[in-house]
Amino acid sequence: MATPTAAMIVIGDEILSGRTQDKNMHHLAGELTAKGIPLTEARVISDEAATITATVRELSRRYTHVFTSGGIGPTHDDITADAVAAAFDAPIDVREDARALLAAHYAKSGTELNAARLRMARIPEGATLIDNPVSAAPGFTLGNVHVMAGVPSVFRAMVASILPTLTGGAPVLSESLRVIRPEGEIAGPLGALAAEFPDLSFGSYPFIKDGVFGANVVVRGTDASALAKAVAALRVTFPDAA
Amino acid sequence: MATPTAAMIVIGDEILSGRTQDKNMHHLAGELTAKGIPLTEARVISDEAATITATVRELSRRYTHVFTSGGIGPTHDDITADAVAAAFDAPIDVREDARALLAAHYAKSGTELNAARLRMARIPEGATLIDNPVSAAPGFTLGNVHVMAGVPSVFRAMVASILPTLTGGAPVLSESLRVIRPEGEIAGPLGALAAEFPDLSFGSYPFIKDGVFGANVVVRGTDASALAKAVAALRVTFPDAA
């Protein structure tokens, strides 16, 4: 079986303006890695219908799964559901199952299911709902696109709802070593090791902490035995690594 | 003058794997907004030469400026400079001015300018260097693409070096109000106000804090007087807003 692939689309002018720092991408990336569905690309785009539709169309053709966050609330700038429907040429309207979820949720607190809230029951034809245990308004999966909320607590709950339903690949294993040497001294031996283990990927992520230069060396791969051998070789090369 | 536009390319498997949370995008987004060069799109892509080259080519044609972070260190996985050169069909080799910067820097600490470190002096023909006051190895600008380091302290220093050299547009002003009401109650009056001020953008960013539902309502635009009128109207509509 070919390894499934994934892309994420973060929809939100508030991220692009620097007002808010996105946290959903980092969360999804970790969950997908653990599941064996590598995140290959992520995009942050603005709240524009044509941009959302074009990006969903492009990425849904290219990847096994596409995950979106943002733009499914009750306000006028929440246009993701309609834009995703357009990407698949699917009709969209208030759907009875989604409306029932909202009606039950708001009835509990005696809150009115007004016209704005009813917008959150707009679900494209053919989509499957994604459970939202936090605030009821569902996400949905249309084709290979999983449409989720931008509020981090709701996004996480939806990811937890949807991920167990997807088929993962072989999980990518990784080991990391913290080497307190400047990257310029790590580079030579690391490159040689990378050439010796062509099925593993070797990354070097430099840092500067309290004026000291170091790097986290990360080895990744699906073959546990090759990974163990490479890490043993790394420890010989960098005996001071933590 | 047309408003300049910008895109960012974050290059890094470590972000896509969920190992590291990117912080550079949020920093650049805020700086660009203040400068009047709106960030229109951001992408996180993997450390693959072909992907970097294709993405740089596509976005550099579409936007006034493209900013990249990551992949310009001394290790085998640092391939950004070569991939960006390829996007412009520019030859690339160790350049004397960059080598001199590195030589002077390493001479100070008696560190060897070895082959790995010399890779950081690979600069495409026709590029202008971007100053790196933190660790000397320069970034560069080739065409409209500004190539910078991934280490946040170095990235920030490079942004501070390059931004004053760019021509900004009219700064986008913004005001935000924190409304402690569920978004479903804000939506109606907010949509009406957005229709009344077509030249401003109205965003609603919901949150859940300690079980309480609220939203930050953000109004953006370049016309200070229209912005003030809209905010005054918002305060009348939502007298409880902070």
Short mmCIF file of C-alpha atoms in Angstrom, two decimals:
data_model
loop_
_atom_site.label_atom_id
_atom_site.label_comp_id
_atom_site.label_asym_id
_atom_site.label_seq_id
_atom_site.Cartn_x
_atom_site.Cartn_y
_atom_site.Cartn_z
CA MET A 1 0.00 0.00 0.00
CA ALA A 2 1.30 3.42 -0.92
CA THR A 3 1.83 5.75 2.04
CA PRO A 4 -1.10 8.15 2.35
CA THR A 5 -0.25 11.85 2.17
CA ALA A 6 -1.84 14.94 3.65
CA ALA A 7 -2.02 18.69 3.25
CA MET A 8 -3.46 21.30 5.57
CA ILE A 9 -5.16 24.57 4.68
CA VAL A 10 -5.33 27.16 7.47
CA ILE A 11 -8.03 29.67 6.51
CA GLY A 12 -7.66 32.96 8.29
CA ASP A 13 -6.81 36.59 7.71
CA GLU A 14 -6.12 36.84 11.45
CA ILE A 15 -3.10 34.53 11.03
CA LEU A 16 -1.79 36.37 7.95
CA SER A 17 -2.14 39.77 9.64
CA GLY A 18 -0.04 38.58 12.58
CA ARG A 19 -2.87 39.13 15.05
CA THR A 20 -3.12 35.47 16.00
CA GLN A 21 -0.49 32.75 16.00
CA ASP A 22 -1.78 29.54 14.47
CA LYS A 23 -1.51 26.52 16.75
CA ASN A 24 -3.61 24.03 14.82
CA MET A 25 -0.97 23.17 12.22
CA HIS A 26 1.51 22.07 14.85
CA HIS A 27 -1.11 19.92 16.58
CA LEU A 28 -2.30 18.26 13.37
CA ALA A 29 1.30 17.69 12.18
CA GLY A 30 2.13 15.71 15.31
CA GLU A 31 -1.08 13.67 15.19
CA LEU A 32 -0.63 12.83 11.50
CA THR A 33 3.00 11.80 11.97
CA ALA A 34 1.95 9.42 14.76
CA LYS A 35 -0.75 8.01 12.49
CA GLY A 36 1.63 7.38 9.56
CA ILE A 37 -0.02 9.96 7.30
CA PRO A 38 2.79 12.43 6.66
CA LEU A 39 1.84 16.09 6.34
CA THR A 40 3.52 17.08 3.09
CA GLU A 41 2.43 20.68 2.76
CA ALA A 42 0.53 23.33 4.68
CA ARG A 43 -0.85 26.63 3.45
CA VAL A 44 -2.24 29.66 5.20
CA ILE A 45 -4.68 31.50 2.97
CA SER A 46 -7.03 34.43 3.36
CA ASP A 47 -10.80 34.37 3.92
CA GLU A 48 -11.64 34.73 0.22
CA ALA A 49 -14.10 32.35 -1.38
CA ALA A 50 -12.27 32.06 -4.71
CA THR A 51 -8.93 31.43 -2.99
CA ILE A 52 -10.39 28.76 -0.71
CA THR A 53 -12.13 27.00 -3.59
CA ALA A 54 -9.03 27.01 -5.82
CA THR A 55 -6.72 25.82 -3.04
CA VAL A 56 -9.06 23.01 -1.97
CA ARG A 57 -9.44 21.90 -5.57
CA GLU A 58 -5.69 21.88 -6.19
CA LEU A 59 -4.64 20.12 -2.98
CA SER A 60 -7.49 17.59 -2.89
CA ARG A 61 -6.30 16.28 -6.26
CA ARG A 62 -2.71 16.07 -5.13
CA TYR A 63 -2.96 14.49 -1.65
CA THR A 64 -4.77 11.55 -0.04
CA HIS A 65 -6.27 13.86 2.59
CA VAL A 66 -6.76 17.60 2.99
CA PHE A 67 -7.56 19.12 6.38
CA THR A 68 -8.88 22.67 6.72
CA SER A 69 -9.23 24.86 9.81
CA GLY A 70 -11.25 28.01 10.18
CA GLY A 71 -14.24 29.81 8.75
CA ILE A 72 -17.15 27.54 9.73
CA GLY A 73 -18.78 29.74 12.37
CA PRO A 74 -21.99 31.82 12.24
CA THR A 75 -20.64 35.20 11.04
CA HIS A 76 -20.58 36.79 7.59
CA ASP A 77 -16.86 36.02 7.20
CA ASP A 78 -17.42 32.27 7.71
CA ILE A 79 -17.47 31.13 4.12
CA THR A 80 -15.45 27.92 4.20
CA ALA A 81 -18.35 25.45 3.88
CA ASP A 82 -19.72 27.17 0.78
CA ALA A 83 -16.24 27.53 -0.77
CA VAL A 84 -15.43 23.83 -0.21
CA ALA A 85 -18.80 22.82 -1.66
CA ALA A 86 -17.96 24.92 -4.73
CA ALA A 87 -14.62 23.11 -5.10
CA PHE A 88 -16.55 19.85 -5.55
CA ASP A 89 -19.48 21.42 -7.43
CA ALA A 90 -21.69 20.14 -4.62
CA PRO A 91 -24.98 21.83 -3.70
CA ILE A 92 -25.06 23.22 -0.15
CA ASP A 93 -27.94 24.13 2.15
CA VAL A 94 -29.03 23.76 5.76
CA ARG A 95 -29.04 20.01 6.33
CA GLU A 96 -31.58 18.36 8.66
CA ASP A 97 -29.06 16.21 10.58
CA ALA A 98 -26.82 19.22 11.31
CA ARG A 99 -29.79 21.39 12.21
CA ALA A 100 -30.98 18.71 14.66
CA LEU A 101 -27.58 18.69 16.39
CA LEU A 102 -27.65 22.47 16.79
CA ALA A 103 -31.31 22.52 17.90
CA ALA A 104 -30.62 19.93 20.62
CA HIS A 105 -27.50 21.80 21.77
CA TYR A 106 -29.14 25.24 22.01
CA ALA A 107 -32.35 23.83 23.55
CA LYS A 108 -30.29 22.66 26.55
CA SER A 109 -29.27 26.24 27.39
CA GLY A 110 -32.52 27.85 26.23
CA THR A 111 -30.57 29.71 23.52
CA GLU A 112 -32.29 30.70 20.29
CA LEU A 113 -31.23 28.87 17.12
CA ASN A 114 -31.28 32.11 15.14
CA ALA A 115 -30.50 32.68 11.44
CA ALA A 116 -26.78 33.23 12.11
CA ARG A 117 -26.43 30.00 14.09
CA LEU A 118 -28.40 28.13 11.45
CA ARG A 119 -25.64 29.00 8.96
CA MET A 120 -23.53 26.44 10.84
CA ALA A 121 -25.93 23.72 9.66
CA ARG A 122 -25.05 24.48 6.01
CA ILE A 123 -23.48 21.20 4.90
CA PRO A 124 -22.66 20.19 1.32
CA GLU A 125 -24.64 17.34 -0.22
CA GLY A 126 -22.80 14.04 0.17
CA ALA A 127 -20.67 15.18 3.13
CA THR A 128 -20.28 13.20 6.36
CA LEU A 129 -20.48 15.17 9.62
CA ILE A 130 -17.48 15.46 11.95
CA ASP A 131 -18.48 15.36 15.61
CA ASN A 132 -17.91 18.50 17.72
CA PRO A 133 -18.21 17.58 21.39
CA VAL A 134 -17.20 21.11 22.46
CA SER A 135 -19.80 23.37 20.87
CA ALA A 136 -21.99 21.06 18.73
CA ALA A 137 -21.66 22.82 15.33
CA PRO A 138 -20.23 20.00 13.23
CA GLY A 139 -17.36 19.89 10.78
CA PHE A 140 -17.70 17.70 7.71
CA THR A 141 -15.79 15.49 5.31
CA LEU A 142 -16.53 16.02 1.62
CA GLY A 143 -14.57 13.71 -0.68
CA ASN A 144 -11.09 13.66 0.83
CA VAL A 145 -11.40 17.10 2.47
CA HIS A 146 -11.96 17.32 6.22
CA VAL A 147 -13.39 20.71 7.17
CA MET A 148 -12.83 21.73 10.78
CA ALA A 149 -13.16 24.74 13.09
CA GLY A 150 -10.38 27.24 13.77
CA VAL A 151 -10.86 27.58 17.54
CA PRO A 152 -8.05 25.35 18.86
CA SER A 153 -10.10 23.42 21.43
CA VAL A 154 -12.75 22.64 18.82
CA PHE A 155 -10.15 21.84 16.15
CA ARG A 156 -8.45 19.35 18.46
CA ALA A 157 -11.74 17.69 19.34
CA MET A 158 -12.59 17.34 15.65
CA VAL A 159 -9.14 15.91 14.84
CA ALA A 160 -9.71 13.37 17.61
CA SER A 161 -13.09 12.52 16.03
CA ILE A 162 -11.82 12.10 12.49
CA LEU A 163 -8.33 10.56 12.75
CA PRO A 164 -9.39 7.13 14.06
CA THR A 165 -11.58 6.74 10.95
CA LEU A 166 -8.64 7.16 8.54
CA THR A 167 -6.26 4.44 7.38
CA GLY A 168 -2.71 5.24 8.40
CA GLY A 169 0.53 4.07 6.82
CA ALA A 170 3.63 2.70 8.49
CA PRO A 171 4.35 5.18 11.29
CA VAL A 172 7.50 7.20 10.77
CA LEU A 173 9.82 6.57 13.70
CA SER A 174 12.27 9.21 14.79
CA GLU A 175 15.13 9.62 17.21
CA SER A 176 16.80 12.86 18.07
CA LEU A 177 20.17 13.71 19.59
CA ARG A 178 21.09 17.08 20.99
CA VAL A 179 24.67 17.91 20.02
CA ILE A 180 26.34 20.89 21.66
CA ARG A 181 28.63 21.71 18.75
CA PRO A 182 28.22 24.29 16.04
CA GLU A 183 26.48 22.87 13.00
CA GLY A 184 29.58 23.56 10.93
CA GLU A 185 31.37 20.78 12.79
CA ILE A 186 28.46 18.36 12.68
CA ALA A 187 27.87 18.77 8.96
CA GLY A 188 30.73 16.63 7.59
CA PRO A 189 30.20 13.43 9.61
CA LEU A 190 26.39 13.80 9.41
CA GLY A 191 26.45 14.02 5.62
CA ALA A 192 28.60 10.88 5.46
CA LEU A 193 26.16 9.02 7.70
CA ALA A 194 23.18 10.18 5.64
CA ALA A 195 24.87 8.72 2.54
CA GLU A 196 25.42 5.43 4.39
CA PHE A 197 21.72 5.08 5.31
CA PRO A 198 19.85 6.19 2.18
CA ASP A 199 16.44 4.95 3.44
CA LEU A 200 16.55 7.18 6.52
CA SER A 201 16.27 10.94 6.57
CA PHE A 202 18.77 12.94 8.61
CA GLY A 203 17.88 16.46 9.65
CA SER A 204 19.97 18.97 11.53
CA TYR A 205 18.12 21.76 13.34
CA PRO A 206 20.50 24.34 14.72
CA PHE A 207 19.83 26.41 17.79
CA ILE A 208 21.53 29.15 19.74
CA LYS A 209 20.88 29.02 23.46
CA ASP A 210 22.57 31.37 25.96
CA GLY A 211 25.20 32.09 23.30
CA VAL A 212 26.00 28.41 22.79
CA PHE A 213 25.63 26.94 19.30
CA GLY A 214 24.22 23.44 18.97
CA ALA A 215 21.92 21.33 16.84
CA ASN A 216 19.21 18.76 17.25
CA VAL A 217 20.02 15.92 14.89
CA VAL A 218 16.88 14.01 13.96
CA VAL A 219 16.84 10.66 12.15
CA ARG A 220 13.56 9.46 10.67
CA GLY A 221 12.42 6.34 8.93
CA THR A 222 9.99 3.43 9.02
CA ASP A 223 12.65 0.70 9.52
CA ALA A 224 13.25 0.39 13.27
CA SER A 225 16.42 -1.68 12.92
CA ALA A 226 18.08 0.68 10.44
CA LEU A 227 17.10 3.57 12.72
CA ALA A 228 18.74 1.90 15.74
CA LYS A 229 21.94 1.27 13.75
CA ALA A 230 22.10 4.88 12.57
CA VAL A 231 21.55 6.23 16.08
CA ALA A 232 24.30 3.93 17.43
CA ALA A 233 26.64 5.23 14.72
CA LEU A 234 25.67 8.82 15.61
CA ARG A 235 26.52 8.19 19.27
CA VAL A 236 29.97 6.94 18.26
CA THR A 237 30.51 10.00 16.07
CA PHE A 238 29.17 12.44 18.67
CA PRO A 239 29.93 10.83 22.05
CA ASP A 240 28.95 14.06 23.83
CA ALA A 241 25.39 14.01 22.41
CA ALA A 242 22.46 14.00 24.79
CA MET B 1 0.68 53.02 -6.35
CA ALA B 2 -0.70 49.51 -6.06
CA THR B 3 -0.35 47.93 -2.61
CA PRO B 4 2.64 45.58 -2.55
CA THR B 5 1.89 41.95 -1.66
CA ALA B 6 3.91 39.24 0.01
CA ALA B 7 4.09 35.50 0.44
CA MET B 8 6.17 33.44 2.84
CA ILE B 9 7.67 30.00 2.29
CA VAL B 10 8.64 28.12 5.45
CA ILE B 11 11.05 25.37 4.41
CA GLY B 12 11.28 22.58 6.95
CA ASP B 13 10.43 18.95 7.45
CA GLU B 14 10.76 19.59 11.18
CA ILE B 15 7.67 21.83 11.06
CA LEU B 16 5.64 19.38 8.95
CA SER B 17 6.53 16.45 11.20
CA GLY B 18 5.26 18.35 14.25
CA ARG B 19 8.66 18.28 15.95
CA THR B 20 9.05 22.06 15.94
CA GLN B 21 6.41 24.78 16.02
CA ASP B 22 7.15 27.52 13.51
CA LYS B 23 7.39 30.99 15.01
CA ASN B 24 8.83 32.90 12.08
CA MET B 25 5.59 33.22 10.15
CA HIS B 26 3.84 34.98 13.01
CA HIS B 27 6.76 37.37 13.45
CA LEU B 28 7.01 38.22 9.75
CA ALA B 29 3.22 38.62 9.45
CA GLY B 30 3.18 41.28 12.15
CA GLU B 31 6.17 43.13 10.73
CA LEU B 32 4.75 43.12 7.20
CA THR B 33 1.34 44.35 8.37
CA ALA B 34 3.01 47.26 10.15
CA LYS B 35 4.99 48.03 6.98
CA GLY B 36 1.90 48.06 4.73
CA ILE B 37 2.97 44.98 2.77
CA PRO B 38 0.15 42.52 3.46
CA LEU B 39 1.09 38.86 3.76
CA THR B 40 -1.36 37.21 1.39
CA GLU B 41 -0.27 33.59 1.60
CA ALA B 42 2.15 31.39 3.50
CA ARG B 43 3.24 27.85 2.75
CA VAL B 44 5.14 25.27 4.72
CA ILE B 45 6.96 22.87 2.41
CA SER B 46 9.43 20.04 2.82
CA ASP B 47 13.21 20.11 2.32
CA GLU B 48 13.05 18.91 -1.28
CA ALA B 49 14.92 20.78 -3.97
CA ALA B 50 12.26 20.35 -6.67
CA THR B 51 9.48 21.46 -4.32
CA ILE B 52 11.41 24.53 -3.17
CA THR B 53 12.27 25.53 -6.74
CA ALA B 54 8.70 25.10 -8.01
CA THR B 55 7.17 26.96 -5.06
CA VAL B 56 9.62 29.88 -5.31
CA ARG B 57 9.00 30.12 -9.06
CA GLU B 58 5.21 30.13 -8.64
CA LEU B 59 5.00 32.59 -5.76
CA SER B 60 7.69 35.00 -7.00
CA ARG B 61 5.62 35.52 -10.15
CA ARG B 62 2.44 36.11 -8.17
CA TYR B 63 3.57 38.43 -5.35
CA THR B 64 5.65 41.59 -4.98
CA HIS B 65 7.87 39.91 -2.38
CA VAL B 66 8.56 36.35 -1.30
CA PHE B 67 10.26 35.61 2.02
CA THR B 68 11.73 32.20 2.80
CA SER B 69 12.95 30.76 6.10
CA GLY B 70 15.11 27.70 6.63
CA GLY B 71 17.66 25.55 4.90
CA ILE B 72 20.65 27.88 4.55
CA GLY B 73 23.01 26.28 7.09
CA PRO B 74 26.10 24.12 6.59
CA THR B 75 24.58 20.61 6.60
CA HIS B 76 23.66 18.29 3.72
CA ASP B 77 19.94 19.06 4.17
CA ASP B 78 20.52 22.81 3.66
CA ILE B 79 19.58 23.11 0.02
CA THR B 80 17.55 26.31 -0.11
CA ALA B 81 20.20 28.54 -1.74
CA ASP B 82 20.74 26.11 -4.62
CA ALA B 83 17.00 25.52 -5.06
CA VAL B 84 16.24 29.28 -5.16
CA ALA B 85 19.08 29.83 -7.65
CA ALA B 86 17.52 27.11 -9.83
CA ALA B 87 14.15 28.89 -9.71
CA PHE B 88 15.79 31.91 -11.38
CA ASP B 89 18.17 29.84 -13.57
CA ALA B 90 21.00 31.66 -11.79
CA PRO B 91 24.47 30.09 -11.42
CA ILE B 92 25.53 29.57 -7.80
CA ASP B 93 28.93 29.10 -6.18
CA VAL B 94 30.94 30.25 -3.18
CA ARG B 95 31.00 34.03 -3.52
CA GLU B 96 33.97 36.07 -2.39
CA ASP B 97 32.02 38.69 -0.39
CA ALA B 98 30.15 36.01 1.56
CA ARG B 99 33.32 34.01 2.10
CA ALA B 100 35.04 37.12 3.47
CA LEU B 101 32.20 37.65 5.99
CA LEU B 102 32.50 34.07 7.22
CA ALA B 103 36.31 34.15 7.28
CA ALA B 104 36.30 37.32 9.42
CA HIS B 105 33.67 35.87 11.77
CA TYR B 106 35.41 32.53 12.33
CA ALA B 107 38.85 34.13 12.60
CA LYS B 108 37.63 36.02 15.68
CA SER B 109 36.98 32.78 17.55
CA GLY B 110 39.85 30.83 15.98
CA THR B 111 37.31 28.46 14.39
CA GLU B 112 38.16 26.71 11.14
CA LEU B 113 36.24 27.80 8.03
CA ASN B 114 35.83 24.19 6.90
CA ALA B 115 34.12 22.84 3.78
CA ALA B 116 30.73 22.56 5.52
CA ARG B 117 30.82 26.17 6.73
CA LEU B 118 31.97 27.33 3.30
CA ARG B 119 28.67 26.01 1.91
CA MET B 120 27.06 29.00 3.65
CA ALA B 121 28.98 31.28 1.25
CA ARG B 122 27.18 29.75 -1.74
CA ILE B 123 25.27 32.74 -3.11
CA PRO B 124 23.50 32.94 -6.48
CA GLU B 125 24.93 35.28 -9.09
CA GLY B 126 23.17 38.65 -8.99
CA ALA B 127 21.94 38.29 -5.41
CA THR B 128 22.35 40.96 -2.72
CA LEU B 129 23.46 39.78 0.72
CA ILE B 130 21.21 40.14 3.79
CA ASP B 131 23.13 41.03 6.91
CA ASN B 132 23.22 38.47 9.76
CA PRO B 133 24.46 40.19 12.92
CA VAL B 134 23.87 37.05 14.99
CA SER B 135 26.02 34.40 13.32
CA ALA B 136 27.51 36.07 10.21
CA ALA B 137 26.34 33.61 7.52
CA PRO B 138 24.32 35.91 5.27
CA GLY B 139 20.91 35.56 3.72
CA PHE B 140 20.34 36.97 0.27
CA THR B 141 17.81 38.65 -2.00
CA LEU B 142 17.54 37.26 -5.52
CA GLY B 143 14.99 39.05 -7.69
CA ASN B 144 12.02 39.56 -5.36
CA VAL B 145 12.87 36.58 -3.13
CA HIS B 146 14.40 37.19 0.30
CA VAL B 147 16.14 34.06 1.59
CA MET B 148 16.60 33.92 5.36
CA ALA B 149 17.60 31.50 8.11
CA GLY B 150 15.18 29.30 10.06
CA VAL B 151 16.66 29.82 13.54
CA PRO B 152 14.21 32.38 15.00
CA SER B 153 16.83 34.78 16.42
CA VAL B 154 18.67 34.87 13.09
CA PHE B 155 15.43 35.11 11.11
CA ARG B 156 14.32 38.11 13.16
CA ALA B 157 17.68 39.83 12.72
CA MET B 158 17.51 39.30 8.96
CA VAL B 159 13.93 40.62 8.80
CA ALA B 160 15.13 43.71 10.66
CA SER B 161 17.94 44.07 8.09
CA ILE B 162 15.78 43.72 5.01
CA LEU B 163 12.44 45.38 5.83
CA PRO B 164 13.70 48.98 5.97
CA THR B 165 14.98 48.57 2.38
CA LEU B 166 11.51 47.71 1.02
CA THR B 167 8.83 50.16 -0.05
CA GLY B 168 5.69 49.73 2.01
CA GLY B 169 2.11 50.61 1.12
CA ALA B 170 -0.49 52.39 3.18
CA PRO B 171 -0.39 50.65 6.55
CA VAL B 172 -3.50 48.66 7.34
CA LEU B 173 -4.98 50.01 10.55
CA SER B 174 -6.97 47.78 12.84
CA GLU B 175 -9.07 48.02 15.96
CA SER B 176 -10.35 45.11 17.95
CA LEU B 177 -13.14 44.72 20.48
CA ARG B 178 -13.57 41.79 22.80
CA VAL B 179 -17.23 40.88 23.02
CA ILE B 180 -18.33 38.42 25.69
CA ARG B 181 -21.26 37.02 23.77
CA PRO B 182 -21.51 33.87 21.71
CA GLU B 183 -20.67 34.49 18.05
CA GLY B 184 -24.20 33.43 17.08
CA GLU B 185 -25.52 36.62 18.70
CA ILE B 186 -22.85 38.87 17.27
CA ALA B 187 -23.23 37.61 13.72
CA GLY B 188 -26.40 39.45 12.70
CA PRO B 189 -25.48 43.04 13.73
CA LEU B 190 -21.87 42.51 12.61
CA GLY B 191 -22.89 41.42 9.12
CA ALA B 192 -25.13 44.51 8.82
CA LEU B 193 -22.26 46.77 9.86
CA ALA B 194 -19.89 45.08 7.39
CA ALA B 195 -22.38 45.83 4.60
CA GLU B 196 -22.53 49.48 5.74
CA PHE B 197 -18.72 49.92 5.54
CA PRO B 198 -17.72 48.07 2.37
CA ASP B 199 -14.15 49.45 2.35
CA LEU B 200 -13.35 48.00 5.77
CA SER B 201 -12.95 44.34 6.60
CA PHE B 202 -14.76 42.93 9.64
CA GLY B 203 -13.49 39.71 11.18
CA SER B 204 -14.93 37.77 14.07
CA TYR B 205 -12.58 35.41 15.90
CA PRO B 206 -14.41 33.29 18.44
CA PHE B 207 -12.89 31.94 21.60
CA ILE B 208 -13.91 29.79 24.52
CA LYS B 209 -12.32 30.72 27.81
CA ASP B 210 -13.20 29.08 31.12
CA GLY B 211 -16.40 27.83 29.51
CA VAL B 212 -17.45 31.32 28.40
CA PHE B 213 -18.06 31.96 24.70
CA GLY B 214 -16.89 35.23 23.19
CA ALA B 215 -15.32 36.74 20.09
CA ASN B 216 -12.70 39.27 19.18
CA VAL B 217 -14.19 41.49 16.53
CA VAL B 218 -11.48 43.05 14.38
CA VAL B 219 -12.03 45.89 11.92
CA ARG B 220 -9.29 46.62 9.39
CA GLY B 221 -8.77 49.26 6.76
CA THR B 222 -6.51 52.02 5.51
CA ASP B 223 -9.02 54.86 6.09
CA ALA B 224 -8.62 56.05 9.70
CA SER B 225 -11.82 58.08 9.73
CA ALA B 226 -13.99 55.24 8.39
CA LEU B 227 -12.37 52.94 10.92
CA ALA B 228 -13.19 55.30 13.79
CA LYS B 229 -16.83 55.56 12.64
CA ALA B 230 -17.17 51.79 12.41
CA VAL B 231 -15.68 51.27 15.86
CA ALA B 232 -18.03 53.88 17.32
CA ALA B 233 -20.96 52.07 15.71
CA LEU B 234 -19.68 48.75 17.10
CA ARG B 235 -19.55 50.21 20.60
CA VAL B 236 -23.17 51.30 20.30
CA THR B 237 -24.20 47.85 19.08
CA PHE B 238 -22.13 46.02 21.71
CA PRO B 239 -22.02 48.37 24.71
CA ASP B 240 -20.50 45.60 26.85
CA ALA B 241 -17.43 45.24 24.57
CA ALA B 242 -13.97 45.71 26.03
#
